[in-house]
Coordinates of C-alpha atoms in Angstrom, one line a residue:
X1 CA -5.6 143.0 132.9
X2 CA -4.3 146.4 131.6
X3 CA -4.8 145.3 128.0
X4 CA -8.4 144.3 128.8
X5 CA -9.2 147.6 130.6
X6 CA -7.6 149.5 127.7
X7 CA -9.8 147.8 125.2
X8 CA -12.9 148.2 127.5
X9 CA -12.4 152.0 127.9
X10 CA -11.5 152.4 124.2
X11 CA -15.1 151.4 123.4
X12 CA -16.9 152.8 126.5
X13 CA -15.3 156.3 126.4
X14 CA -15.5 157.0 122.6
X15 CA -17.8 160.0 123.5
X16 CA -15.1 161.8 125.4
X17 CA -17.2 164.8 126.6
X18 CA -20.0 162.5 127.9
X19 CA -17.4 160.2 129.5
X20 CA -15.8 163.1 131.4
X21 CA -19.2 164.4 132.6
X22 CA -20.1 160.8 133.6
X23 CA -17.1 160.3 135.8
X24 CA -17.6 163.7 137.4
X25 CA -21.2 162.9 138.2
X26 CA -20.4 159.4 139.5
X27 CA -17.7 160.8 141.9
X28 CA -20.0 163.7 143.0
X29 CA -22.9 161.3 143.6
X30 CA -20.7 159.1 145.8
X31 CA -19.4 162.2 147.7
X32 CA -23.0 163.4 148.3
X33 CA -24.1 160.0 149.6
X34 CA -21.0 159.5 151.7
X35 CA -21.0 162.7 153.7
X36 CA -24.5 162.2 155.1
X37 CA -23.3 160.6 158.4
X38 CA -21.5 163.9 159.2
X39 CA -25.0 165.5 159.7
X40 CA -25.7 163.0 162.5
X41 CA -22.8 164.5 164.4
X42 CA -24.0 168.0 163.7
X43 CA -27.5 167.1 165.0
X44 CA -26.1 165.4 168.2
X45 CA -23.7 168.3 168.9
X46 CA -26.5 171.0 168.3
X47 CA -29.3 169.4 170.3
X48 CA -28.0 170.3 173.7
X49 CA -28.0 174.0 172.7
X50 CA -31.8 173.8 172.1
X51 CA -31.3 176.2 169.2
X52 CA -34.2 175.2 166.9
X53 CA -33.2 177.6 164.2
X54 CA -29.7 176.0 164.0
X55 CA -31.2 172.5 164.0
X56 CA -33.6 173.6 161.2
X57 CA -30.6 174.8 159.1
X58 CA -28.9 171.5 159.6
X59 CA -32.1 169.6 158.7
X60 CA -32.6 171.6 155.4
X61 CA -28.9 171.2 154.5
X62 CA -29.3 167.4 155.1
X63 CA -32.4 167.3 153.0
X64 CA -30.6 169.3 150.2
X65 CA -27.7 166.8 150.2
X66 CA -30.1 163.9 150.0
X67 CA -32.0 165.5 147.1
X68 CA -28.7 166.3 145.4
X69 CA -27.5 162.8 145.9
X70 CA -30.7 161.5 144.3
X71 CA -30.4 163.8 141.2
X72 CA -26.7 162.9 140.8
X73 CA -27.4 159.2 141.2
X74 CA -30.1 159.3 138.5
X75 CA -27.9 161.4 136.2
X76 CA -25.0 159.1 136.5
X77 CA -27.1 156.1 135.5
X78 CA -28.5 158.1 132.5
X79 CA -25.1 159.2 131.3
X80 CA -23.8 155.6 131.8
X81 CA -26.6 154.3 129.7
X82 CA -25.7 156.8 127.0
X83 CA -22.2 155.5 126.9
X84 CA -22.8 151.8 127.4
X85 CA -25.7 151.2 125.0
X86 CA -23.7 152.6 122.1
X87 CA -20.4 151.0 123.3
X88 CA -22.0 147.6 123.6
X89 CA -23.5 147.7 120.1
X90 CA -20.2 149.1 118.7
X91 CA -18.2 146.4 120.3
X92 CA -20.6 143.7 119.1
X93 CA -20.5 145.0 115.5
X94 CA -16.6 145.3 115.6
X95 CA -16.3 141.7 116.8
X96 CA -18.8 140.6 114.2
X97 CA -16.9 142.4 111.4
X98 CA -13.6 141.0 112.6
X99 CA -15.0 137.5 112.5
X100 CA -16.1 138.1 108.9
X101 CA -12.6 139.4 108.1
X102 CA -10.8 136.4 109.6
X103 CA -9.5 133.8 107.2
X104 CA -11.3 130.7 106.0
X105 CA -8.9 128.6 108.1
X106 CA -10.0 130.3 111.3
X107 CA -13.6 129.3 110.8
X108 CA -12.8 125.7 109.8
X109 CA -10.8 125.3 113.1
X110 CA -13.3 126.9 115.5
X111 CA -16.6 125.6 116.8
X112 CA -19.6 127.7 116.0
X113 CA -21.1 126.9 119.4
X114 CA -17.9 128.1 121.1
X115 CA -17.9 131.4 119.2
X116 CA -21.6 132.0 119.9
X117 CA -21.0 131.3 123.6
X118 CA -18.0 133.6 123.8
X119 CA -20.0 136.5 122.1
X120 CA -23.1 136.0 124.2
X121 CA -21.2 135.8 127.5
X122 CA -18.9 138.6 126.5
X123 CA -21.8 140.9 125.7
X124 CA -23.2 140.4 129.2
X125 CA -19.8 140.7 130.8
X126 CA -19.3 144.1 129.2
X127 CA -22.3 145.5 131.1
X128 CA -21.2 143.8 134.4
X129 CA -17.7 145.2 134.0
X130 CA -19.2 148.7 133.5
X131 CA -21.5 148.5 136.5
X132 CA -19.0 146.8 138.9
X133 CA -16.3 149.4 138.2
X134 CA -18.3 152.6 138.2
X135 CA -21.1 151.9 140.7
X136 CA -19.3 149.6 143.1
X137 CA -15.6 150.1 143.1
X138 CA -15.6 153.9 142.5
X139 CA -18.4 154.3 145.1
X140 CA -16.4 152.3 147.7
X141 CA -13.2 154.2 146.9
X142 CA -14.8 157.6 147.2
X143 CA -16.6 156.7 150.4
X144 CA -13.3 155.5 151.9
X145 CA -11.6 158.8 151.0
X146 CA -14.5 160.8 152.4
X147 CA -14.5 158.8 155.6
X148 CA -10.7 159.1 156.0
X149 CA -10.9 162.9 155.5
X150 CA -13.3 163.1 158.6
X151 CA -11.5 160.5 160.7
X152 CA -8.1 162.1 160.1
X153 CA -9.5 165.3 161.6
X154 CA -11.1 163.3 164.4
X155 CA -8.2 161.1 165.7
X156 CA -5.1 159.7 164.1
X157 CA -5.5 156.3 165.8
X158 CA -8.9 155.8 164.3
X159 CA -7.5 156.9 160.9
X160 CA -4.7 154.3 161.0
X161 CA -7.0 151.5 162.2
X162 CA -9.5 152.1 159.3
X163 CA -6.6 152.2 156.7
X164 CA -5.1 149.0 158.2
X165 CA -8.5 147.1 158.2
X166 CA -9.3 148.2 154.6
X167 CA -5.9 147.2 153.3
X168 CA -6.2 143.8 155.1
X169 CA -9.6 143.3 153.5
X170 CA -8.1 144.0 150.0
X171 CA -5.3 141.5 150.6
X172 CA -7.8 138.8 151.6
X173 CA -10.0 139.7 148.6
X174 CA -7.0 139.5 146.2
X175 CA -6.1 136.0 147.1
X176 CA -9.6 134.7 146.8
X177 CA -10.2 136.5 143.5
X178 CA -7.0 135.2 142.0
X179 CA -8.2 131.6 142.5
X180 CA -11.7 132.6 141.4
X181 CA -10.4 133.9 138.0
X182 CA -8.5 130.6 137.4
X183 CA -11.5 128.4 138.2
X184 CA -13.8 130.7 136.1
X185 CA -11.6 130.2 133.0
X186 CA -12.0 126.5 133.4
X187 CA -15.8 126.9 133.7
X188 CA -15.8 129.0 130.5
X189 CA -13.9 126.3 128.5
X190 CA -16.4 123.7 129.6
X191 CA -19.4 125.9 128.8
X192 CA -17.9 126.5 125.3
X193 CA -17.8 122.7 124.9
X194 CA -21.4 122.4 126.1
X195 CA -22.4 125.1 123.6
X196 CA -20.5 123.2 120.9
X197 CA -22.3 119.9 121.6
X198 CA -25.8 121.6 121.7
X199 CA -25.3 123.7 118.5
X200 CA -23.7 120.8 116.7
X201 CA -26.8 118.7 117.5
X202 CA -29.3 121.4 116.6
X203 CA -27.5 121.9 113.2
X204 CA -27.1 118.2 112.5
X205 CA -30.3 116.9 114.1
X206 CA -31.3 115.0 110.9
X207 CA -28.1 113.0 111.0
X208 CA -28.6 112.2 114.7
X209 CA -32.1 110.9 114.0
X210 CA -31.1 109.0 110.9
X211 CA -28.5 107.0 112.9
X212 CA -30.7 106.8 116.0
X213 CA -28.0 108.5 118.1
X214 CA -30.2 110.5 120.4
X215 CA -29.1 108.5 123.5
X216 CA -25.4 108.6 122.5
X217 CA -25.6 112.4 122.1
X218 CA -27.4 112.8 125.5
X219 CA -24.6 110.7 127.1
X220 CA -22.1 112.9 125.3
X221 CA -23.6 116.0 126.8
X222 CA -23.9 114.3 130.2
X223 CA -20.1 113.6 130.2
X224 CA -19.3 117.3 129.5
X225 CA -21.9 118.3 132.2
X226 CA -20.1 116.1 134.7
X227 CA -16.9 118.0 134.2
X228 CA -18.8 121.3 134.2
X229 CA -20.4 120.6 137.5
X230 CA -17.1 119.7 139.1
X231 CA -15.6 122.9 137.8
X232 CA -18.6 125.0 138.9
X233 CA -18.3 123.6 142.4
X234 CA -14.7 124.7 142.6
X235 CA -15.8 128.1 141.3
X236 CA -18.7 128.4 143.8
X237 CA -16.6 127.3 146.8
X238 CA -14.1 130.2 146.2
X239 CA -17.1 132.6 146.6
X240 CA -18.3 130.9 149.8
X241 CA -14.8 131.1 151.2
X242 CA -14.6 134.8 150.2
X243 CA -17.9 135.6 151.8
X244 CA -16.9 133.9 155.1
X245 CA -13.4 135.4 155.1
X246 CA -14.6 138.9 154.4
X247 CA -17.4 138.6 157.0
X248 CA -14.8 137.8 159.7
X249 CA -12.6 140.7 158.6
X250 CA -15.4 143.3 158.4
X251 CA -17.0 142.3 161.7
X252 CA -13.7 142.2 163.5
X253 CA -12.8 145.7 162.0
X254 CA -16.1 147.2 163.2
X255 CA -15.7 145.7 166.6
X256 CA -12.1 147.1 167.0
X257 CA -13.2 150.5 165.6
X258 CA -16.2 150.8 168.0
X259 CA -14.0 149.6 170.9
X260 CA -11.4 152.3 170.2
X261 CA -14.1 155.0 169.7
X262 CA -15.9 154.0 173.0
X263 CA -12.6 154.2 174.9
X264 CA -11.8 157.6 173.4
X265 CA -15.3 158.9 174.2
X266 CA -15.2 157.6 177.8
X267 CA -11.8 159.2 178.3
X268 CA -13.2 162.5 177.0
X269 CA -11.0 162.7 173.9
X270 CA -14.1 162.4 171.7
X271 CA -17.5 163.9 172.0
X272 CA -20.8 162.0 171.8
X273 CA -21.2 163.6 168.4
X274 CA -17.8 162.3 167.4
X275 CA -18.8 158.8 168.5
X276 CA -22.0 159.1 166.4
X277 CA -19.9 160.2 163.5
X278 CA -17.7 157.1 163.8
X279 CA -20.8 154.8 164.1
X280 CA -22.5 156.6 161.2
X281 CA -19.5 156.3 158.8
X282 CA -18.8 152.7 160.0
X283 CA -22.4 151.7 159.5
X284 CA -22.5 153.1 155.9
X285 CA -18.9 152.2 154.8
X286 CA -18.1 148.8 156.1
X287 CA -21.1 147.1 154.5
X288 CA -19.8 148.7 151.3
X289 CA -16.7 146.5 151.6
X290 CA -19.1 143.6 150.9
X291 CA -20.1 145.7 147.9
X292 CA -16.4 145.9 147.0
X293 CA -16.1 142.1 147.4
X294 CA -19.1 141.5 145.3
X295 CA -17.8 144.0 142.8
X296 CA -14.5 142.2 142.6
X297 CA -16.3 138.9 142.4
X298 CA -18.4 140.1 139.5
X299 CA -15.3 141.6 137.9
X300 CA -13.5 138.3 138.3
X301 CA -16.4 136.4 136.6
X302 CA -16.8 139.1 133.9
X303 CA -13.1 139.4 133.4
X304 CA -12.7 135.8 132.2
X305 CA -15.7 136.3 129.9
X306 CA -14.7 139.7 128.5
X307 CA -11.1 138.6 128.1
X308 CA -12.3 135.8 125.8
X309 CA -14.6 138.3 124.0
X310 CA -11.9 140.8 123.4
X311 CA -9.5 137.9 122.6
X312 CA -11.5 137.4 119.4
X313 CA -10.2 140.7 118.2
X314 CA -6.6 139.4 118.7
X315 CA -6.8 136.8 116.0
X316 CA -4.8 138.0 113.1
X317 CA -6.0 138.2 109.5
X318 CA -3.4 136.3 107.5
X319 CA -4.8 136.8 104.1
X320 CA -4.7 140.6 104.0
X321 CA -6.1 143.2 101.7
X322 CA -3.5 145.4 99.9
X323 CA -2.9 148.9 101.1
X324 CA -3.5 150.4 97.7
X325 CA -6.0 148.0 96.1
X326 CA -6.9 147.9 92.4
X327 CA -10.5 148.4 91.5
X328 CA -11.7 145.5 89.2
X329 CA -13.2 147.5 86.4
X330 CA -13.9 146.0 83.0
X331 CA -12.8 142.5 84.1
X332 CA -13.0 140.0 81.3
X333 CA -12.3 136.9 83.3
X334 CA -9.0 135.6 82.0
X335 CA -7.4 133.5 84.8
X336 CA -3.8 132.2 85.0
X337 CA -2.1 130.0 87.6
X338 CA 1.7 130.5 87.4
X339 CA 3.9 127.9 89.1
X340 CA 1.4 127.7 92.0
X341 CA 2.2 125.5 95.0
X342 CA 0.3 125.4 98.3
X343 CA 0.1 123.3 101.5
X344 CA -2.3 123.5 104.4
X345 CA -0.8 124.4 107.8
X346 CA -1.7 121.2 109.5
X347 CA -0.3 119.0 106.7
X348 CA 3.3 118.5 105.5
X349 CA 2.6 117.4 102.0
X350 CA 1.7 120.0 99.3
X351 CA -2.0 120.1 98.4
X352 CA -1.0 121.3 94.9
X353 CA 2.4 121.4 93.3
X354 CA 3.7 123.7 90.6
X355 CA 0.4 124.2 88.9
X356 CA 0.4 126.1 85.6
X357 CA -3.0 126.7 84.1
X358 CA -4.5 129.3 81.8
X359 CA -8.2 129.9 81.4
X360 CA -9.1 132.2 78.6
X361 CA -11.9 134.8 78.7
X362 CA -15.3 133.0 78.3
X363 CA -13.7 129.6 78.4
X364 CA -15.2 126.7 80.4
X365 CA -12.7 124.6 82.2
X366 CA -13.5 121.4 84.1
X367 CA -11.4 120.1 87.0
X368 CA -11.7 116.4 87.6
X369 CA -9.8 113.8 89.6
X370 CA -10.1 111.7 92.7
X371 CA -11.1 113.3 96.0
X372 CA -8.3 115.2 97.7
X373 CA -6.2 115.8 94.6
X374 CA -6.5 119.6 94.9
X375 CA -9.5 120.6 92.7
X376 CA -11.3 122.5 95.4
X377 CA -8.0 123.9 96.7
X378 CA -7.4 125.6 93.3
X379 CA -10.8 127.4 93.6
X380 CA -10.1 128.4 97.3
X381 CA -6.8 129.9 96.2
X382 CA -8.5 131.8 93.4
X383 CA -11.0 133.3 95.9
X384 CA -8.2 134.0 98.3
X385 CA -9.5 131.9 101.1
X386 CA -5.8 131.1 101.4
X387 CA -2.7 132.6 99.8
X388 CA -0.4 130.6 97.6
X389 CA 2.9 129.5 99.1
X390 CA 4.7 129.9 95.8
X391 CA 3.8 131.3 92.4
X392 CA 0.9 133.6 91.6
X393 CA -2.7 133.8 90.3
X394 CA -3.8 136.5 88.0
X395 CA -7.1 137.7 86.6
X396 CA -6.7 139.7 83.4
X397 CA -3.0 139.8 84.1
X398 CA -3.5 141.4 87.5
X399 CA -2.3 139.5 90.6
X400 CA -5.4 138.7 92.7
X401 CA -3.5 140.0 95.8
X402 CA -3.9 143.5 94.4
X403 CA -7.7 143.3 94.7
X404 CA -9.5 143.5 98.1
X405 CA -10.9 140.1 99.0
X406 CA -14.5 141.6 98.8
X407 CA -13.9 143.0 95.3
X408 CA -12.2 139.8 94.1
X409 CA -15.1 137.5 95.3
X410 CA -17.7 139.9 93.9
X411 CA -16.4 138.9 90.5
X412 CA -17.3 135.3 91.1
X413 CA -20.6 133.4 91.4
X414 CA -20.3 130.2 93.3
X415 CA -22.5 127.1 93.6
X416 CA -20.9 125.2 96.5
X417 CA -20.8 121.5 96.8
X418 CA -23.2 121.6 99.8
X419 CA -25.3 124.8 99.5
X420 CA -26.1 126.3 102.9
X421 CA -29.2 128.4 103.0
X422 CA -30.3 131.0 105.6
X423 CA -33.3 130.2 107.9
X424 CA -35.4 132.5 105.9
X425 CA -37.7 132.5 102.8
X426 CA -36.9 131.0 99.4
X427 CA -37.1 134.5 97.9
X428 CA -34.6 135.9 100.5
X429 CA -32.1 133.1 99.8
X430 CA -32.3 133.6 96.0
X431 CA -32.2 137.4 96.3
X432 CA -29.1 137.2 98.5
X433 CA -27.1 137.2 95.3
X434 CA -27.9 140.8 94.5
X435 CA -28.3 144.1 96.5
X436 CA -31.7 145.8 95.9
X437 CA -33.1 142.9 93.9
X438 CA -36.7 143.0 92.7
X439 CA -39.2 140.2 92.9
X440 CA -39.3 140.1 89.1
X441 CA -35.5 139.4 89.0
X442 CA -35.8 136.7 91.6
X443 CA -38.5 134.9 89.6
X444 CA -36.5 135.2 86.4
X445 CA -33.4 133.7 88.1
X446 CA -35.5 130.9 89.6
X447 CA -36.9 130.1 86.1
X448 CA -33.5 129.9 84.6
X449 CA -32.4 127.6 87.5
X450 CA -35.5 125.4 86.9
X451 CA -36.8 125.9 90.4
X452 CA -39.7 128.3 89.8
X453 CA -42.3 125.6 89.1
X454 CA -41.4 123.8 92.4
X455 CA -41.5 127.1 94.4
X456 CA -45.0 127.8 93.0
X457 CA -46.2 124.6 94.6
X458 CA -45.1 125.7 98.1
X459 CA -47.7 127.0 100.6
X460 CA -46.4 130.5 100.6
X461 CA -44.5 130.3 97.3
X462 CA -41.5 132.6 97.5
X463 CA -42.3 133.5 101.1
X464 CA -42.0 130.0 102.3
X465 CA -39.3 129.4 105.0
X466 CA -36.6 126.9 104.1
X467 CA -35.6 126.0 107.7
X468 CA -32.2 125.9 109.3
X469 CA -29.6 125.5 106.6
X470 CA -32.4 124.8 104.1
X471 CA -33.4 121.5 105.9
X472 CA -36.9 121.6 104.4
X473 CA -35.6 121.3 100.9
X474 CA -34.1 118.3 99.1
X475 CA -30.4 118.3 98.0
X476 CA -31.4 119.0 94.4
X477 CA -33.8 121.8 95.4
X478 CA -31.1 123.5 97.5
X479 CA -28.7 123.2 94.6
X480 CA -31.1 124.9 92.2
X481 CA -31.8 127.7 94.8
X482 CA -28.0 128.2 95.0
X483 CA -27.8 128.3 91.2
X484 CA -30.5 130.9 91.0
X485 CA -28.7 133.0 93.7
X486 CA -25.5 132.7 91.6
X487 CA -27.3 133.8 88.4
X488 CA -28.6 136.9 90.2
X489 CA -25.1 138.0 91.3
X490 CA -24.2 138.4 87.5
X491 CA -20.6 137.3 88.0
X492 CA -17.7 137.6 85.5
X493 CA -16.5 134.1 86.6
X494 CA -18.7 131.2 87.4
X495 CA -17.6 128.4 89.8
X496 CA -19.5 125.1 90.1
X497 CA -18.1 122.9 92.9
X498 CA -19.6 119.5 92.1
X499 CA -22.8 121.3 91.5
X500 CA -24.8 118.4 90.1
X501 CA -23.5 115.6 92.3
X502 CA -26.7 115.4 94.4
X503 CA -29.3 115.6 91.6
X504 CA -31.4 112.9 90.0
X505 CA -31.1 112.4 86.3
X506 CA -34.0 114.5 85.3
X507 CA -33.0 117.4 87.6
X508 CA -29.4 117.1 86.4
X509 CA -30.4 117.4 82.8
X510 CA -32.5 120.6 83.6
X511 CA -29.7 122.1 85.7
X512 CA -27.1 121.4 83.0
X513 CA -29.2 123.2 80.4
X514 CA -29.7 126.1 82.8
X515 CA -26.0 126.2 83.7
X516 CA -24.7 126.2 80.2
X517 CA -27.1 128.9 79.3
X518 CA -26.1 131.0 82.3
X519 CA -22.4 130.5 81.6
X520 CA -22.5 131.6 78.0
X521 CA -19.6 133.9 77.2
X522 CA -18.5 133.7 80.9
X523 CA -15.3 132.2 82.3
X524 CA -16.4 129.0 84.0
X525 CA -14.7 126.6 86.3
X526 CA -16.4 123.3 87.0
X527 CA -15.5 120.7 89.6
X528 CA -17.4 117.4 89.2
X529 CA -17.1 113.7 89.7
X530 CA -19.8 113.0 87.2
X531 CA -18.1 113.2 83.8
X532 CA -21.4 113.8 82.0
X533 CA -21.4 117.3 83.7
X534 CA -18.1 118.3 82.0
X535 CA -18.3 116.8 78.5
X536 CA -19.2 120.1 77.0
X537 CA -16.3 122.0 78.7
X538 CA -13.8 123.7 76.4
X539 CA -11.0 122.2 78.4
X540 CA -10.8 119.4 80.9
X541 CA -8.0 119.3 83.4
X542 CA -7.3 116.0 85.0
X543 CA -5.6 116.2 88.4
X544 CA -3.8 113.6 90.5
X545 CA -1.7 114.0 93.7
X546 CA -1.9 117.8 93.5
X547 CA -0.6 118.0 90.0
X548 CA -2.1 118.4 86.5
X549 CA -1.7 115.1 84.7
X550 CA -3.7 115.7 81.5
X551 CA -5.5 118.5 79.7
X552 CA -7.6 118.6 76.6
X553 CA -11.2 118.3 75.4
X554 CA -13.5 115.3 76.1
X555 CA -12.7 113.8 72.7
X556 CA -9.0 114.4 72.9
X557 CA -8.6 112.8 76.3
X558 CA -10.8 109.8 75.3
X559 CA -8.6 109.3 72.3
X560 CA -5.7 108.6 74.6
X561 CA -5.9 104.9 75.5
X562 CA -3.8 105.0 78.6
X563 CA -5.1 108.4 79.9
X564 CA -6.4 108.8 83.4
X565 CA -9.5 110.5 82.0
X566 CA -10.2 107.4 79.9
X567 CA -9.9 105.3 83.0
X568 CA -12.5 107.5 84.9
X569 CA -14.8 107.4 81.8
X570 CA -14.7 103.6 81.6
X571 CA -15.5 103.4 85.4
X572 CA -18.4 105.8 84.9
X573 CA -19.9 103.8 82.1
X574 CA -19.7 100.6 84.1
X575 CA -21.4 102.3 87.1
X576 CA -24.2 103.7 84.9

């Protein structure tokens, strides 16, 4: 709880001067509102004197307090908005940045729907937290202190009874809220699962339709909903129990307080004005205990949400930037893997073992082999999605750990195995490769990637939306958009991850021509299952079981009768 509050106020109170003024105004506003029942006593005590002048002074003082209360109340909301609007945006941007900073492994393990749900709920919880603490809890606390001040001067027995009833109400609230937080966390987990199912379906709706799985997916959601409803009922019942329990406590407290005040008034120990004071303060304060309960209730709900939200900031970055990074100036693109071994956390076996590989400046190297032999892992290590367990990787003789991850990746242009496009225009997706890109540059890159002619046939040409994840485009079209984007980034190192695996023969030929032209004099790494893609590579690296088995040119490897490359080549010819 303390950690959550510390994080909350670290963002909310960044503007220290405004924060101090805000707290002063909030307290002053509560004081001004709380002392108003005292004027009822003054009126009752003054009426028997029939002194109209005195009554008029009291009336104007009462009016002044009400106006002051209104001004302070409005000011507190304004100052709170000044703090909270900026703090909410700052927190959201901080979480967003941190999620970007987190390692590749974090995002492969987490559900997008779960993260979206946590951020959305947490953002709302931040506002609820702010409101419940500063406009409910503080108001009740200040009202209680003001009432105690007057009751202590009035009668010690009333003073003690009020304290006892208030403390008892807090104890009852504590036990209900404790159970409420526990049930809320369970509701949150199930809502994350619901979000995960829905987002998963929205992203992969084409697959759902292709396999006619609509009913199966609805049943999948229904199953999670069944668990969610059971959890929500437990959560709701803690509220109903709290409402009933507090209703009994508050009404009993008011009854006992009035009973005591009546007895003291009848015995002459209190005046009628004093009794009116007790009634006035009781009438204004005890309903606020319900406000306190609702405040705690909202805090309990918001606490679970905001704890999950802040918890995103607790995930540690494992692949860290160096404290004193080297700026990658004049990079030529010479890459070397030195005795590199690596295994994924969830697997015992090494993904790659003792890899030694040198790629000269401007050289094209093709990595081939069966699925899962470590080809893509080599590229992920080069881009520092993961850090090597043993050995080192250098670019131009500099260990890649000496570059920031952002600077390192800016050296590389990547065409992934499955290009993912933004739900934006074709032009936006191509232009994403370069900051401040012009339309002329976008068109030039599209022409080089052999996608320009297709774009010209679209209804809005370069302003045509591609849909979620590029769903409106074919696999080959998405591939060529990704290649155009890569070309625009003007990288020193080009990486093709099975870049032509989805293309028809004609498109493949066009792309290969564009690719080899774009990669002239640039260090290039190609990962492909289709050997026709890699025939022109300067060096072919054949991998098996995480190790390099063979290296050489296409001709050199074909000349070896028992080579693994020759085996792959013969299989390809038979398939073709």
